[in-house]
Every structure is written in C-alpha cells, then in structure tokens.
PDB file of C-alpha atoms in Angstrom:
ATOM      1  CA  UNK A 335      82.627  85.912  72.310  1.00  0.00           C
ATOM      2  CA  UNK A 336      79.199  85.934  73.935  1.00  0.00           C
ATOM      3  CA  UNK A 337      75.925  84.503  72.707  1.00  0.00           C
ATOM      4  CA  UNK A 338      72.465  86.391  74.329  1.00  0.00           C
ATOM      5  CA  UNK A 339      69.580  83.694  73.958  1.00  0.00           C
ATOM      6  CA  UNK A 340      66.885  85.934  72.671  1.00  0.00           C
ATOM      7  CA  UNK A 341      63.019  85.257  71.885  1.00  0.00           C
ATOM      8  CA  UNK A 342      62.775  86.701  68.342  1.00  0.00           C
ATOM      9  CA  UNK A 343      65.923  88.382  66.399  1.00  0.00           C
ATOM     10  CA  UNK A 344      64.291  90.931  64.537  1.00  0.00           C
ATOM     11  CA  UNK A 345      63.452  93.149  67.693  1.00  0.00           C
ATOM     12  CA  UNK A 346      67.188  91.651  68.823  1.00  0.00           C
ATOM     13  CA  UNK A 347      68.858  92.911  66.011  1.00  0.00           C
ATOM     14  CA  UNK A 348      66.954  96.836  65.807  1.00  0.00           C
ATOM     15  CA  UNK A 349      67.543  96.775  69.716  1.00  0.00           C
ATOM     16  CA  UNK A 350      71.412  95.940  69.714  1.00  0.00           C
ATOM     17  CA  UNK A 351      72.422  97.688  66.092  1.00  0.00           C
ATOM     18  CA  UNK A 352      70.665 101.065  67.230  1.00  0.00           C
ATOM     19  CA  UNK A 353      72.080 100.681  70.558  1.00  0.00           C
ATOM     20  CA  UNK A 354      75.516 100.011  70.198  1.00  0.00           C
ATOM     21  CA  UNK A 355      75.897 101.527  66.554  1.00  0.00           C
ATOM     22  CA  UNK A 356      76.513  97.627  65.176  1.00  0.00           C
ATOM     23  CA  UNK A 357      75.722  95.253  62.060  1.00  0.00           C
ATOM     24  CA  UNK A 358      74.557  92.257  62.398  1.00  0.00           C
ATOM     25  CA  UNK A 359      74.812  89.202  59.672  1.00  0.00           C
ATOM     26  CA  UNK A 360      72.953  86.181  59.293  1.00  0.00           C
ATOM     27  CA  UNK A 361      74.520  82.821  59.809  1.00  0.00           C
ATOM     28  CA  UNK A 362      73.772  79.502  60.016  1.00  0.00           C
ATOM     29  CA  UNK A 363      75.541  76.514  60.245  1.00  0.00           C
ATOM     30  CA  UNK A 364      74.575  73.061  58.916  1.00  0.00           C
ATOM     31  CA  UNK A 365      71.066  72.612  60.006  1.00  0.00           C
ATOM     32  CA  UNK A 366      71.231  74.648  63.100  1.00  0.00           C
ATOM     33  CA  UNK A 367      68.904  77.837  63.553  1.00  0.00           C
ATOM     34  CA  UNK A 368      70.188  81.371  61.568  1.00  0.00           C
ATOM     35  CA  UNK A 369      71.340  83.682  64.224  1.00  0.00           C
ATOM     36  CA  UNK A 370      73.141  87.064  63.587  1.00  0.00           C
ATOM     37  CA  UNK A 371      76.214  87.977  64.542  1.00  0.00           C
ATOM     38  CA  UNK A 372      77.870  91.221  65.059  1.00  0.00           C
ATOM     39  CA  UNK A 373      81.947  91.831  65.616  1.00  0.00           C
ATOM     40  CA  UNK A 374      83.902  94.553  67.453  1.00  0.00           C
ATOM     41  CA  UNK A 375      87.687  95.298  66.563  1.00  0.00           C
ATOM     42  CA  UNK A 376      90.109  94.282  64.242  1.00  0.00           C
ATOM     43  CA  UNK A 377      89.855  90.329  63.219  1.00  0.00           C
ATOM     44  CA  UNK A 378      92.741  88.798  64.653  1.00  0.00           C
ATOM     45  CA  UNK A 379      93.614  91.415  67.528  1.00  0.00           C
ATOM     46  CA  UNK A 380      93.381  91.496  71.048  1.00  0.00           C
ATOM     47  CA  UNK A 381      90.830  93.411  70.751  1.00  0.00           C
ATOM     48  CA  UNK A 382      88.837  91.500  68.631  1.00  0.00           C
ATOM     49  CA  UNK A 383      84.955  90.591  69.986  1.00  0.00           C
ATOM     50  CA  UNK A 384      81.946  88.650  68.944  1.00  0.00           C
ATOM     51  CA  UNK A 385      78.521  88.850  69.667  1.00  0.00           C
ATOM     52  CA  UNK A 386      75.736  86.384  68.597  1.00  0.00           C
ATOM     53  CA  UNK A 387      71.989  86.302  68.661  1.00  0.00           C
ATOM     54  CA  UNK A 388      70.387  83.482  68.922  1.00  0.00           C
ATOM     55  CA  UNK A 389      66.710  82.332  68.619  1.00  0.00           C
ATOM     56  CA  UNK A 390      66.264  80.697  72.088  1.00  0.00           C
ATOM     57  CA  UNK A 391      63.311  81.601  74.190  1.00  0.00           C
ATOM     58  CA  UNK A 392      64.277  79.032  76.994  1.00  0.00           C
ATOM     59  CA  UNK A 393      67.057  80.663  77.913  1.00  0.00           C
ATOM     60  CA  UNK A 394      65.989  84.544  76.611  1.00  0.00           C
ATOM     61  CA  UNK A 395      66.417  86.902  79.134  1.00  0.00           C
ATOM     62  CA  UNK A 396      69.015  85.802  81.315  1.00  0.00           C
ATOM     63  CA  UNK A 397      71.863  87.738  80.228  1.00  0.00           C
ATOM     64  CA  UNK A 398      73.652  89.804  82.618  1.00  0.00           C
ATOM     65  CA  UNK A 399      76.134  92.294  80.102  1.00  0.00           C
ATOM     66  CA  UNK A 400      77.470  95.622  80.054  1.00  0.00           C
ATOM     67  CA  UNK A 401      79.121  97.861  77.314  1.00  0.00           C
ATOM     68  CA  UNK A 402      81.587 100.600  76.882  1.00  0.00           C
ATOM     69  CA  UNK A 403      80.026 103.068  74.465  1.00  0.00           C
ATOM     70  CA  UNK A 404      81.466 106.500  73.643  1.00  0.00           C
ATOM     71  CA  UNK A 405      78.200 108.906  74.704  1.00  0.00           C
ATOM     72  CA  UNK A 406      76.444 107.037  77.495  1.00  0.00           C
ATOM     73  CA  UNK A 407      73.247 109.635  77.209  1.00  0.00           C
ATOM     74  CA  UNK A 408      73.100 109.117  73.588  1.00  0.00           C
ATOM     75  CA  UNK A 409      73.246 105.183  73.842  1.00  0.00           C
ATOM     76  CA  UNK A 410      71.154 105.296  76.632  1.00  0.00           C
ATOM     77  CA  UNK A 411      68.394 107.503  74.110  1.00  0.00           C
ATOM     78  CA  UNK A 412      68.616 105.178  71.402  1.00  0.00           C
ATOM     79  CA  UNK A 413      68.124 102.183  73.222  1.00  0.00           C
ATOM     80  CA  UNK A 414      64.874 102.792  74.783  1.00  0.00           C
ATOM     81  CA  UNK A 415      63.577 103.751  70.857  1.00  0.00           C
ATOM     82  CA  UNK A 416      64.955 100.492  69.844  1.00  0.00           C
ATOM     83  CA  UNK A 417      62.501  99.041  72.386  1.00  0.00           C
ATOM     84  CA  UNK A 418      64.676  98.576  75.942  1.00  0.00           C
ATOM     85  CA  UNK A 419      62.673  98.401  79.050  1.00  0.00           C
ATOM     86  CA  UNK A 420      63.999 100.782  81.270  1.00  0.00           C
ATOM     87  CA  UNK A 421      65.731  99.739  84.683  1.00  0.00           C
ATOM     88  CA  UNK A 422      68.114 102.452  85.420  1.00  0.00           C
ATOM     89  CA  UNK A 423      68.446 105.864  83.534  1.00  0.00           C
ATOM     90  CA  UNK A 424      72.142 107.521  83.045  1.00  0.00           C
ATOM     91  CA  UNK A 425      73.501 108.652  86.484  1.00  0.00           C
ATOM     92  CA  UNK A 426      77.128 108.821  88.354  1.00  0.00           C
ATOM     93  CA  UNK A 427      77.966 105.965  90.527  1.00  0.00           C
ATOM     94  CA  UNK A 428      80.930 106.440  92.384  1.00  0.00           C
ATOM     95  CA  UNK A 429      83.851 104.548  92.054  1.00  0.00           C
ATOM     96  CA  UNK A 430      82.574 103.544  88.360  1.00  0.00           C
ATOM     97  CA  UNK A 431      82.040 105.177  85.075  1.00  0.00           C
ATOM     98  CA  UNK A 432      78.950 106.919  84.254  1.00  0.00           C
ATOM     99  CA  UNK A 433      76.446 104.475  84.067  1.00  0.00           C
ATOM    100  CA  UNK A 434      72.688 103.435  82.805  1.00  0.00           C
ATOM    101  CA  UNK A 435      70.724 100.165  82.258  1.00  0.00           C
ATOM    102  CA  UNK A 436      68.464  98.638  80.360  1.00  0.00           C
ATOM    103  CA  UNK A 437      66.908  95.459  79.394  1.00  0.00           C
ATOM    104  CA  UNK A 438      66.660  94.281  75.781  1.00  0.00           C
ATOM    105  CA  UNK A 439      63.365  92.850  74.440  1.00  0.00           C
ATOM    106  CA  UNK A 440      64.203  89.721  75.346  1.00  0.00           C
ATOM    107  CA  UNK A 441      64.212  90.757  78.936  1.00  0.00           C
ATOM    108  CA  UNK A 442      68.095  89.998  79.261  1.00  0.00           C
ATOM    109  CA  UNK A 443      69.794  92.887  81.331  1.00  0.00           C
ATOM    110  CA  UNK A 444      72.299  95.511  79.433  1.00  0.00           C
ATOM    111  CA  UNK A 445      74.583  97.765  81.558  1.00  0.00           C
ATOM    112  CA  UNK A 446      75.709 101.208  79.510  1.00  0.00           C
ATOM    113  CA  UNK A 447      79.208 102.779  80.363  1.00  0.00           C
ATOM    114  CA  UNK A 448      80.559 106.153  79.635  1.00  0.00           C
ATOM    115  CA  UNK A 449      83.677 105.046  77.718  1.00  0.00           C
TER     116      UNK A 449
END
C-alpha cells in the first residue's frame, strides 16, 4: 500500500487514472477526509497493491514513486495531458529499464518504467 499526500484530488485522480490506466473510488472512514483509492492485482494475491489519495497539502509533494507500465512513451504522453510537470522525458538508462519522469500536480515525483 502507499498513500501520496496530495493538494486537491480531482487533478490527483485525472493525473493518476489517465496515467496509469486506473479507477479510483471514494472512501471515507468515520469522520476522516474522503480520499480515493485505486487497486492493482488480484485481492488477496501476492500481487495485490493499493494506492490512496489523500487530501493533505502539508505533506503534498513529497512522494518519491515509480511504476511499471506496459508502453513507457504512451504513459509518458498521457501523463503530461493529465497535467504532470515534466522532469525527465522517456530515454535509455543503462543498467535500468527504459525510463521517464514526471511530477504529479501535487508536485510529488513519479518515475515511468518500460515494463
């Protein structure tokens, strides 16, 4: 699981469900804020992941994360129309996969890899 502290979840959500090809739901619990969540993989698996946004502009922007995603240039194409800032377009680094990264709206920093 990983929460990203985020200064408003709308741009959040378009950013991260255009990116990475995810849905987001709202949830709250008791009288805490609503914050989305997204999952990867099969509930219940090894494999199983999940993300959270949450409404948090104290902490917004410190995220450090990368992501496996299946066409890096692609990813990399929809992110910065979902809003990224730019930091690093997709090149080969060597010793790693292909690569690219960008930062979300909130400012915290995303790292793309060809899967």
């Amino acid at each position: 699981m990983i929460n990203i502290a985020v200064n408003d979840l709308e741009p959040a959500r378009r950013f991260y469900e255009e990116t990475l090809n995810v849905e987001f739901a709202e949830e709250r619990h008791g009288d805490g804020p609503v914050h989305l969540n997204a999952t990867f993989g099969e509930w219940n698996t090894p494999g199983w992941f999940l993300m959270a946004l949450w409404p948090n502009p104290d902490r917004a922007g410190m995220a450090d994360i990368g992501f496996f995603v299946d066409d890096l240039d692609r990813a990399y194409e929809r992110a910065s129309a979902a809003g990224a800032g730019d930091v690093s377009g997709p090149r080969d680094v060597e010793g790693m996969p292909r690569t690219a990264e960008v930062t979300d709206p909130s400012g915290n920093h995303i790292g793309l890899y060809q899967r």
